[in-house]
CSV table of C-alpha atoms and ligand atoms in Angstrom, one decimal:
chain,number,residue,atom,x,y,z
A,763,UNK,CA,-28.7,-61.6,3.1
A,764,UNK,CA,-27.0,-64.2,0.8
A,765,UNK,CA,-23.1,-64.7,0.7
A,766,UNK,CA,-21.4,-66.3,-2.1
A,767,UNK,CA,-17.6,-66.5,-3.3
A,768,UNK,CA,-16.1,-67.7,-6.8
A,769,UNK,CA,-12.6,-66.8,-8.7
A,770,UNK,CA,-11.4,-64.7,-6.1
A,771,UNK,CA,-14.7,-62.5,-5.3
A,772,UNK,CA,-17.1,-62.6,-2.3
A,773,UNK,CA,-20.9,-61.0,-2.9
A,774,UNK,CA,-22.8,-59.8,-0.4
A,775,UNK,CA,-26.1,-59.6,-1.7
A,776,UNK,CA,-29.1,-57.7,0.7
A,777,UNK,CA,-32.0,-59.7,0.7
A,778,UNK,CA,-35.4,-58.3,1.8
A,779,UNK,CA,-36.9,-57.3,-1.2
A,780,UNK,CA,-40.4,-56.9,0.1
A,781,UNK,CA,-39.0,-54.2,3.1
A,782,UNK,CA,-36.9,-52.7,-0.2
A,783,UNK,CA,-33.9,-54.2,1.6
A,784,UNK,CA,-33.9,-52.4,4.8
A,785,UNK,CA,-31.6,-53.2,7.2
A,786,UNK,CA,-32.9,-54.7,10.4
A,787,UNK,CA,-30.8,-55.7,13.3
A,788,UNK,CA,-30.2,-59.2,11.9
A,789,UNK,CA,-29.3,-58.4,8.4
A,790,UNK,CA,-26.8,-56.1,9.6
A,791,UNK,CA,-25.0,-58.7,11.5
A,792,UNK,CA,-25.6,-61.2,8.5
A,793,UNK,CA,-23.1,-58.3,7.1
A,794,UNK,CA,-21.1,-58.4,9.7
A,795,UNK,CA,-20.4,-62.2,9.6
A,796,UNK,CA,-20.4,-62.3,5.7
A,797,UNK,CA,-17.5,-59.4,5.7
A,798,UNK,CA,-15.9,-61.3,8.2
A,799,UNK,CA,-16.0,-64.5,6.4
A,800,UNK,CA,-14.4,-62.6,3.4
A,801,UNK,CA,-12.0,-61.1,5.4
A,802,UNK,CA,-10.5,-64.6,7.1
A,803,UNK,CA,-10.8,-66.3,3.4
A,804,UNK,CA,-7.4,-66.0,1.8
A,805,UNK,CA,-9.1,-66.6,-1.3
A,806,UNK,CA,-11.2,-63.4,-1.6
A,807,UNK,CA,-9.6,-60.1,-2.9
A,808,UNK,CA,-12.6,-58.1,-4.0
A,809,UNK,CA,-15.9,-57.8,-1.8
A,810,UNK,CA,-19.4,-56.9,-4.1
A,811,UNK,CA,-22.1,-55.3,-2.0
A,812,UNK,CA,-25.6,-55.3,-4.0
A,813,UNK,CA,-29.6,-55.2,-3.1
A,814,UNK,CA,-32.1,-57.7,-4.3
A,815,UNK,CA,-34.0,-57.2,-7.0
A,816,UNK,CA,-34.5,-54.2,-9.2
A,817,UNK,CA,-35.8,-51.3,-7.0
A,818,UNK,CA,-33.7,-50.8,-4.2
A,819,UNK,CA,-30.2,-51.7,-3.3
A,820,UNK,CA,-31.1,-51.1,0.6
A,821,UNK,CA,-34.3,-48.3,1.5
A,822,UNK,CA,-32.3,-47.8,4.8
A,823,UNK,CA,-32.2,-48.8,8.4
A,824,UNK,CA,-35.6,-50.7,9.2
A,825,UNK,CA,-38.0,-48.0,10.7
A,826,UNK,CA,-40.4,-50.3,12.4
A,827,UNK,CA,-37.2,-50.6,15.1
A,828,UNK,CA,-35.8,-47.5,15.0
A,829,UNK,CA,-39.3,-45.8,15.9
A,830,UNK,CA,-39.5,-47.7,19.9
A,831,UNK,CA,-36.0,-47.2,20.5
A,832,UNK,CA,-34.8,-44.8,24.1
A,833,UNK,CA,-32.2,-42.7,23.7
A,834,UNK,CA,-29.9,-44.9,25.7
A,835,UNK,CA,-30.9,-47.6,22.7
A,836,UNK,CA,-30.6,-45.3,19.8
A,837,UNK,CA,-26.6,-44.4,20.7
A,838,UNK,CA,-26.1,-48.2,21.0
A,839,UNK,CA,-27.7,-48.6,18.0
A,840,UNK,CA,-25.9,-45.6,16.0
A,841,UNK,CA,-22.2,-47.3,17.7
A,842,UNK,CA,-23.6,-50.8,16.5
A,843,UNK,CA,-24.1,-49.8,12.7
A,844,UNK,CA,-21.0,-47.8,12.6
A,845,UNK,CA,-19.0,-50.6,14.2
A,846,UNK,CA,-20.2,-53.3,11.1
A,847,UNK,CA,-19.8,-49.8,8.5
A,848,UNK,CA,-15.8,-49.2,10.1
A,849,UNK,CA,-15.1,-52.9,10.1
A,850,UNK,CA,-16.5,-53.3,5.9
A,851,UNK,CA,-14.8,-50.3,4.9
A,852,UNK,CA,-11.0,-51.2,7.3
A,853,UNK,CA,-11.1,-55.1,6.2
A,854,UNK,CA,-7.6,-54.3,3.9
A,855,UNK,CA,-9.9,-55.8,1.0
A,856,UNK,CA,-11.7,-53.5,-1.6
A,857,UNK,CA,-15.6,-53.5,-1.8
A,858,UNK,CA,-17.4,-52.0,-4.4
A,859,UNK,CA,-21.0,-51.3,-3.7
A,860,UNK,CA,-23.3,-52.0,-6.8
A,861,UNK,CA,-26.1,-49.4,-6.6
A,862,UNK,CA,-29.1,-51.2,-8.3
A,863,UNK,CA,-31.9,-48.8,-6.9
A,864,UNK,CA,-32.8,-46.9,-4.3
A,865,UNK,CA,-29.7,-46.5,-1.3
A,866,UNK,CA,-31.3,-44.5,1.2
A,867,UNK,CA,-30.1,-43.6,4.7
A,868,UNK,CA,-28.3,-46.4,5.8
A,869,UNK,CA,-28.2,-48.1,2.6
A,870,UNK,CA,-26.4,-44.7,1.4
A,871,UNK,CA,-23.6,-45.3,4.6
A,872,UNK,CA,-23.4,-48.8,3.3
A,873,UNK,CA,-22.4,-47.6,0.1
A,874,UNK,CA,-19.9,-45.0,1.2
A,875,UNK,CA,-18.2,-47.5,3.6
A,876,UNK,CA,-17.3,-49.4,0.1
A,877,UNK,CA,-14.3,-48.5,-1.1
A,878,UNK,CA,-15.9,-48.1,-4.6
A,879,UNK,CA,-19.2,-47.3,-5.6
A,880,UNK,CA,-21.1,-48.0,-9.2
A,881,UNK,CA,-24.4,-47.0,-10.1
A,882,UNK,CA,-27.5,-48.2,-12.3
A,883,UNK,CA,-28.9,-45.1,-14.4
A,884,UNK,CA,-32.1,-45.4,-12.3
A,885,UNK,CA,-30.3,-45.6,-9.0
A,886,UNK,CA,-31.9,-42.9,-6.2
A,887,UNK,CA,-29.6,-42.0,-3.5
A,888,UNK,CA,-30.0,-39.8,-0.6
A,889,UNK,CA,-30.3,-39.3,3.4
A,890,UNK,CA,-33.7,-38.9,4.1
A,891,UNK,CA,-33.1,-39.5,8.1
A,892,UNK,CA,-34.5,-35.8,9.0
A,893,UNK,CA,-37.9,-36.5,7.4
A,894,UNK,CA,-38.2,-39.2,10.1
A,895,UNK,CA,-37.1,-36.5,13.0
A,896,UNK,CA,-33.5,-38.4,13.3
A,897,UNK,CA,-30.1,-37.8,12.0
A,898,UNK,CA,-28.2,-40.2,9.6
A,899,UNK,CA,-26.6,-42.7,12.6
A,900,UNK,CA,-24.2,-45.1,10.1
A,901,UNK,CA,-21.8,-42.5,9.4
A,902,UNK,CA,-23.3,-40.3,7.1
A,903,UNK,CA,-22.9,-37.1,8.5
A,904,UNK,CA,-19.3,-38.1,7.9
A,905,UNK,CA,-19.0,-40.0,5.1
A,906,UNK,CA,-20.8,-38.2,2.5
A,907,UNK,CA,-19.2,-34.9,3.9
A,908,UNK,CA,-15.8,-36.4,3.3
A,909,UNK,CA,-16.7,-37.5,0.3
A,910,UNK,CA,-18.1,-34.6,-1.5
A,911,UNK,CA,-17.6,-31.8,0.8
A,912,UNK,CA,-19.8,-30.4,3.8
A,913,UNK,CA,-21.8,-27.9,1.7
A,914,UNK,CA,-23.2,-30.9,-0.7
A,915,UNK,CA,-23.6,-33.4,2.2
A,916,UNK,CA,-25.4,-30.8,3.6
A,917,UNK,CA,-27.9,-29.9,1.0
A,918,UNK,CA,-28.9,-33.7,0.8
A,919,UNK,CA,-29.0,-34.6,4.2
A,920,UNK,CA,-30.6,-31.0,5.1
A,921,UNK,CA,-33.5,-31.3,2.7
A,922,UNK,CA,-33.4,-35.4,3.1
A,923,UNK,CA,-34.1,-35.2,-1.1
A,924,UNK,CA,-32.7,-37.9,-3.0
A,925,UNK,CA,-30.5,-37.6,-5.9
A,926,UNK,CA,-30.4,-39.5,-9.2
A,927,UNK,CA,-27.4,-41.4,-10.0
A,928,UNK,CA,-26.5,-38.9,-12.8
A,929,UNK,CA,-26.5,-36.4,-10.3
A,930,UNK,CA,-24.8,-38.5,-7.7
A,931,UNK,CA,-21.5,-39.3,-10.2
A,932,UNK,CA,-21.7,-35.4,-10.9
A,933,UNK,CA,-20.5,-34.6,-7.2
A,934,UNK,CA,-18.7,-37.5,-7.1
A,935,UNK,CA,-20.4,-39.8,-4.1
A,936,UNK,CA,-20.0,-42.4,-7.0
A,937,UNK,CA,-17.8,-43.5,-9.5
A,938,UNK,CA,-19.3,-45.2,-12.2
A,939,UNK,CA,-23.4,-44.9,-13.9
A,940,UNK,CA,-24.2,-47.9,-16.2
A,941,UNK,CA,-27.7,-49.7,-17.3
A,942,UNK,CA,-29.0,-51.5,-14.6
A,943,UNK,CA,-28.3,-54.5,-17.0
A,944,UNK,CA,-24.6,-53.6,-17.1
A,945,UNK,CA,-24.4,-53.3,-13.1
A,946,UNK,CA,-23.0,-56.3,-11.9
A,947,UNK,CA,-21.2,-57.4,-14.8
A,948,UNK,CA,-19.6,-54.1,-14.2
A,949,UNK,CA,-18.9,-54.4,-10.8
A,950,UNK,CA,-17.3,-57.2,-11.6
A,951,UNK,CA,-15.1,-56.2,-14.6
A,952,UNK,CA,-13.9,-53.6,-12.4
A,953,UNK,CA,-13.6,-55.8,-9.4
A,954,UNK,CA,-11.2,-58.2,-11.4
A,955,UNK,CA,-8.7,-55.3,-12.7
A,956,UNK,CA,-8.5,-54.8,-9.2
A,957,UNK,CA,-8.0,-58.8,-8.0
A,958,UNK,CA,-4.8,-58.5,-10.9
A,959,UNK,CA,-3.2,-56.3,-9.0
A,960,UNK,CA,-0.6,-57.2,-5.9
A,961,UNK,CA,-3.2,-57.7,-2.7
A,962,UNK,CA,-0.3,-56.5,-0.1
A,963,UNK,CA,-0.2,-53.2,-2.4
A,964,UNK,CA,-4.1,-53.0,-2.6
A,965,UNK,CA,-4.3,-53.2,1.2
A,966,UNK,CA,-1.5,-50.7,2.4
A,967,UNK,CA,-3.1,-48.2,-0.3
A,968,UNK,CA,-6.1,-48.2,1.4
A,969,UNK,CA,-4.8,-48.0,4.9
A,970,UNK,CA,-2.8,-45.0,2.9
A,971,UNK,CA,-6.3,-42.9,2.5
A,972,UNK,CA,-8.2,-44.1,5.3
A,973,UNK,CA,-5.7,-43.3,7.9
A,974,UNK,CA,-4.1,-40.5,5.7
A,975,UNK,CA,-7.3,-38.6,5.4
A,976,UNK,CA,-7.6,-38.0,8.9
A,977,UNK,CA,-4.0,-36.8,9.6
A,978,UNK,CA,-2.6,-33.7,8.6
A,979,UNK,CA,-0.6,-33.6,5.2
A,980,UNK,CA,2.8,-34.4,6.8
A,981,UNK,CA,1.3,-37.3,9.2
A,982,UNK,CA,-0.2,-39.1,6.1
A,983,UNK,CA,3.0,-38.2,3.8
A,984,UNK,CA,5.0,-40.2,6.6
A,985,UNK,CA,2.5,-43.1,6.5
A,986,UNK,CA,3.0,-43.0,2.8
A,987,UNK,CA,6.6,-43.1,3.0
A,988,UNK,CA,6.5,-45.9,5.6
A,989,UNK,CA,3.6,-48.1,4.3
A,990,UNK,CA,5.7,-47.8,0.6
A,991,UNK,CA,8.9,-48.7,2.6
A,992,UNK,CA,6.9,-51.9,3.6
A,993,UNK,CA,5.4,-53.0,0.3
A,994,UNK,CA,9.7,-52.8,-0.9
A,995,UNK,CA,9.7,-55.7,1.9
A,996,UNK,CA,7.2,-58.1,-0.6
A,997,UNK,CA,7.6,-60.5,-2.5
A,998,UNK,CA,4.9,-59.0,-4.5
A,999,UNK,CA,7.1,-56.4,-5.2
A,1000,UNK,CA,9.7,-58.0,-6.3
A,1001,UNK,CA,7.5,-60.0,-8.6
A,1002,UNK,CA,5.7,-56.8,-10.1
A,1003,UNK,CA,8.8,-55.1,-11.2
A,1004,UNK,CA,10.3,-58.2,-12.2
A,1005,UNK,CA,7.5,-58.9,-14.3
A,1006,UNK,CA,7.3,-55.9,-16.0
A,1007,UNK,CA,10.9,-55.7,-16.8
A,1008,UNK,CA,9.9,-59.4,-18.2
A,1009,UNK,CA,7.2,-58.4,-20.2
A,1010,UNK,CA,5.3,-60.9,-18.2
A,1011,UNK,CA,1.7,-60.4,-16.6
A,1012,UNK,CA,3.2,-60.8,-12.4
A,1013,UNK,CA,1.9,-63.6,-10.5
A,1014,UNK,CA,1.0,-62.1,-7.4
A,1015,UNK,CA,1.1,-64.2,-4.0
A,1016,UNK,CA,0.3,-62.1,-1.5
A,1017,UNK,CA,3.1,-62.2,0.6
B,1467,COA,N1,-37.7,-49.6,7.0
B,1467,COA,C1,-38.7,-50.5,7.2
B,1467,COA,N2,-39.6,-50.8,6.2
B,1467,COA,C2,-39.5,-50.1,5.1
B,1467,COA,C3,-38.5,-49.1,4.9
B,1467,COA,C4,-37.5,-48.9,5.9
B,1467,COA,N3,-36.5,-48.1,5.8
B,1467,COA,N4,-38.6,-48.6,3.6
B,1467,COA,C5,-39.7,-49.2,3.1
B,1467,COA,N5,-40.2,-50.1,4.0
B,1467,COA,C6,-41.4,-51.0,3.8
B,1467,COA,C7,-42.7,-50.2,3.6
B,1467,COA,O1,-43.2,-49.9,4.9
B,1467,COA,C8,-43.5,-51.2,2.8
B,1467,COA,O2,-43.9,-52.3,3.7
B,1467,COA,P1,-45.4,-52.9,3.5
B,1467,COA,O3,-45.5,-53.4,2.2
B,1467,COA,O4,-45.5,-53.9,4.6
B,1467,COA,O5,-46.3,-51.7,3.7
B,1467,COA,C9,-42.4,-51.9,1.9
B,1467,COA,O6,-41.2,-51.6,2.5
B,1467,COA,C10,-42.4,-51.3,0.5
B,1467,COA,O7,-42.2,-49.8,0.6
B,1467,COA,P2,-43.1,-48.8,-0.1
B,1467,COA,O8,-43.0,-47.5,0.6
B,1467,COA,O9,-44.5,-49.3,-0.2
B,1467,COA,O10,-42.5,-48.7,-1.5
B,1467,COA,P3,-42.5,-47.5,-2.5
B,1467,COA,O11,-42.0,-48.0,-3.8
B,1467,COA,O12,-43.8,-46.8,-2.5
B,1467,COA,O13,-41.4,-46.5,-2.0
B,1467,COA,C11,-39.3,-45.9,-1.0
B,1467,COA,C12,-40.0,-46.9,-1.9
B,1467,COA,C13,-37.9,-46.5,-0.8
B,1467,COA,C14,-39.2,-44.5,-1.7
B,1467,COA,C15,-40.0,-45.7,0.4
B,1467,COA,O14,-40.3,-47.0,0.9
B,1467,COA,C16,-39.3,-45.0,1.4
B,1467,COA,O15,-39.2,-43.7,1.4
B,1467,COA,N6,-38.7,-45.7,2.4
B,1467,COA,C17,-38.1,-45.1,3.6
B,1467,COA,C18,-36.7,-44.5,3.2
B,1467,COA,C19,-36.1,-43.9,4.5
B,1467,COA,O16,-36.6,-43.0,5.1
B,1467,COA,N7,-34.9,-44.4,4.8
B,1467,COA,C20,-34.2,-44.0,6.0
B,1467,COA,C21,-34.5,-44.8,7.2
B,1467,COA,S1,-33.5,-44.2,8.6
């Protein structure tokens, strides 16, 4: 896995191109150090996820270790994955994944534990876990039904088919299709709108839908109301409607 950070984003890039990218035990906790790394650095406001290469963004969890495990193993395993997936997709920070190939399995539940997901056109994405006499273990019985209902999540992780990326924006498990040659500058077009924006903001509205999705309406309506309350407490805020009131471009601190 390589890690690098400039002007305010961190990239996480997945790098076993000759396994396409599949996650072993010690790239995931390469990921789990590298998202922590961009969580403690004050300087990062956007996380880019991406695969090596340009076949596969990551072909899933590594089978050659998945295939000798006990069940005792496999649960830890499963707990593991999720663990690094919770703490990437609950760092306060956005993430975008950049899709440049094939996100399989637990490249899939690395995507959907991004906040936001882009695309190339020749991008394949699915859960093929069943094939291999297992079920999806990093979340993706959750994820992907959250994300585009349990009927669709179903269907793909039921028949274990990949989809193509056109198909994949079409039910909405991602945001955004462009030519592989337009993927990371993209990502990273996208990723600096967000960086412009107030970071204290950025990070309550994601606690906003993570937390609110899995209350009832008036549980998350009160975690609106409170996390909004809270952002009236920033300086941020008083510098974003100050700035638009100046017809000035708001110079966000972060406090
Ligand atoms: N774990 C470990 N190794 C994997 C892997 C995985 N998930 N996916 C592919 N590899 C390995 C292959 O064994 C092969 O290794 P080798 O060169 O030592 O034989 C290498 O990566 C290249 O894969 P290969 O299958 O030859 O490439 P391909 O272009 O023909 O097919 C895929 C690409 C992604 C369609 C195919 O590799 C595949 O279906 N992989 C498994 C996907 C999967 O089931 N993921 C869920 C895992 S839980």
């Amino acid at each position: 896995m390589l890690y690098d950070t400039k002007d305010g984003l961190a990239r996480i890039t997945i790098n076993r191109p000759e396994k396409v990218n599949a996650l072993d035990r010690r790239t995931m906790q390469e990921i789990d150090r590298a998202v922590d790394s961009a969580g403690q650095d004050a300087s990062v406001g956007v996380l880019i996820v991406t695969g090596m290469g340009e076949k596969a963004f990551v072909a899933g969890a590594d089978i050659g270790e998945l295939s000798s495990q006990t069940p005792v193993e496999g649960a830890a395993y499963s707990r593991a994955g999720q663990a690094v997936l919770n703490r990437l997709e609950r760092l306060g920070k956005p993430s975008i994944a950049a899709i440049n190939g094939y996100a399989l399995g637990g490249g899939l539940e690395l995507a959907m534990a991004c906040t936001l997901r882009m695309a190339a056109e020749s991008a394949k994405l699915g859960q093929p876990e069943v094939a291999l006499g297992i079920i999806p273990g990093y979340g993706g019985t959750q994820r992907l039904a959250r994300l585009v209902g349990a009927g669709r999540a179903l269907e793909l992780i039921l028949s274990g088919e990949p989809i193509d990326a056109r198909e994949a924006h079409r039910i909405g498990l991602v945001n955004r299709v462009v030519p592989l040659i337009e993927l990371l500058p993209s990502a990273e077009s996208m990723a600096r709108t967000i960086l412009a924006r107030g970071p204290l903001a950025l990070r309550y509205a994601l606690q906003a839908v993570h937390e609110g999705t899995q209350m009832t309406l008036d549980e998350g309506l009160s975690l609106e109301a409170a996390l909004f309350g809270l952002s009236c407490a920033t300086e941020d805020m008083r510098e974003g409607t100050r700035a638009f009131i100046e017809k000035r471009r708001p110079a966000f601190r972060g406090r």
